[in-house]
């Protein structure tokens, strides 16, 4: 388990895992008044959380499946990445893909955050790559023949 420093300027409890095996923690809207998202509108929704991730970790912001299924609401840059050196407020970029307005209420669970390890890469230029069975087969390559 990784320890993450957090400042909670919201008036909501810290995000928690819903079950013992949950990968993500729900993020809540921290807003003074409800925000109406019209169809195809996108807005940054504040959470009131500020975090300091350790090196080698990122926070991924992802949609909540229930909001996506029932209301067409999703996180636009999925997954959004919060880098270990970011110290600003955690914000969620929501978009309404439904045909109806959606009202975001204060305290509403609007996204989930997953803490993940990552590596940084170092490029090694070469003149050729090793051969594989797939080769250069791209989109749809492994579909029905």
XYZ file of C-alpha atoms in Angstrom:
145
model
C 0.000 0.000 0.000
C 1.388 3.387 -1.013
C 1.011 6.447 1.244
C -0.120 9.642 -0.485
C -0.094 13.082 1.101
C -3.390 14.899 0.587
C -4.872 18.279 1.433
C -8.662 18.170 1.561
C -10.097 21.665 1.021
C -13.518 20.207 0.249
C -16.255 19.666 2.804
C -16.514 15.988 1.848
C -14.688 12.942 3.239
C -11.533 11.730 1.520
C -12.052 9.282 -1.358
C -12.324 5.678 -0.224
C -12.374 2.253 -1.799
C -15.947 0.906 -1.859
C -14.850 -2.717 -1.367
C -11.709 -4.544 -0.305
C -10.830 -5.336 -3.948
C -11.841 -2.037 -5.589
C -9.220 -0.560 -7.915
C -10.589 2.986 -7.861
C -11.790 5.510 -5.318
C -14.762 7.736 -6.121
C -14.103 11.467 -6.480
C -16.816 13.914 -5.426
C -17.766 17.264 -6.908
C -16.854 20.143 -4.599
C -19.003 22.982 -5.905
C -20.855 25.908 -4.291
C -23.928 25.432 -6.489
C -25.144 22.793 -8.941
C -23.563 22.750 -12.421
C -25.743 21.985 -15.421
C -24.041 20.192 -18.285
C -25.988 20.607 -21.495
C -25.736 17.944 -24.243
C -22.146 17.793 -25.613
C -20.989 20.403 -23.078
C -17.780 19.825 -21.137
C -16.722 21.404 -17.851
C -13.924 21.135 -15.323
C -15.408 20.109 -11.981
C -13.316 20.761 -8.856
C -12.853 18.155 -6.134
C -11.139 20.234 -3.437
C -8.316 17.669 -3.267
C -4.591 18.366 -3.645
C -2.207 15.412 -3.694
C 1.511 14.679 -3.669
C 2.198 11.364 -5.366
C 5.532 9.642 -4.803
C 7.925 9.284 -7.760
C 6.978 6.380 -10.022
C 3.229 6.801 -9.454
C 0.393 8.512 -11.291
C -3.273 9.047 -10.502
C -5.624 8.087 -13.326
C -9.019 9.791 -13.493
C -11.648 7.575 -15.107
C -15.411 7.627 -15.658
C -17.899 6.021 -13.310
C -19.669 3.276 -15.218
C -23.100 4.040 -13.751
C -22.990 7.694 -14.836
C -21.845 6.656 -18.304
C -24.568 4.026 -18.735
C -27.494 5.874 -17.152
C -26.703 9.475 -18.127
C -24.103 9.491 -20.923
C -21.654 11.323 -18.650
C -17.958 10.505 -18.977
C -14.481 11.865 -18.372
C -13.343 13.444 -21.608
C -9.601 12.713 -21.497
C -9.926 9.157 -20.254
C -7.899 8.273 -18.427
C -6.749 11.669 -17.255
C -3.281 11.524 -15.749
C -2.104 13.367 -12.651
C 1.682 13.366 -12.560
C 3.730 13.005 -9.388
C 4.984 16.610 -9.629
C 1.506 18.236 -9.986
C 0.390 20.139 -6.889
C -2.764 21.887 -8.105
C -6.333 20.916 -7.370
C -7.547 17.591 -8.753
C -10.161 18.526 -11.368
C -12.414 16.262 -13.446
C -13.150 17.086 -17.095
C -16.729 15.883 -17.553
C -18.658 15.759 -20.823
C -22.348 15.070 -21.359
C -22.865 12.786 -24.373
C -26.593 12.399 -23.736
C -29.429 14.340 -25.381
C -30.572 15.749 -22.013
C -29.146 18.195 -19.489
C -27.336 16.650 -16.527
C -27.081 18.487 -13.212
C -23.942 17.855 -11.153
C -24.695 18.343 -7.461
C -22.224 19.146 -4.710
C -20.873 15.906 -3.244
C -21.923 13.811 -6.222
C -19.543 11.003 -7.137
C -18.364 12.112 -10.595
C -15.318 9.980 -11.416
C -12.945 7.444 -9.997
C -9.261 7.760 -9.272
C -6.823 4.886 -9.624
C -3.286 5.076 -8.271
C -0.859 3.264 -10.580
C 2.860 2.634 -10.823
C 4.592 3.596 -14.033
C 8.015 3.516 -15.616
C 9.811 6.172 -17.610
C 11.301 5.043 -20.897
C 14.659 5.756 -22.433
C 14.769 5.603 -26.232
C 17.305 3.310 -27.866
C 17.501 4.085 -31.570
C 18.031 1.152 -33.899
C 17.944 0.316 -37.604
C 15.622 -2.706 -37.286
C 13.077 -4.256 -34.908
C 12.725 -7.935 -34.056
C 10.202 -9.934 -36.120
C 6.889 -11.090 -34.568
C 3.953 -13.186 -35.769
C 1.763 -10.075 -35.937
C 4.314 -7.871 -37.645
C 2.843 -4.536 -38.760
C -0.811 -5.697 -38.591
C -2.806 -2.819 -37.099
C -6.449 -1.993 -36.401
C -8.719 -4.955 -37.037
C -5.790 -7.220 -37.846
C -6.860 -9.999 -35.483
C -10.592 -9.815 -36.389
C -12.744 -12.430 -38.151
C -11.281 -13.693 -41.437
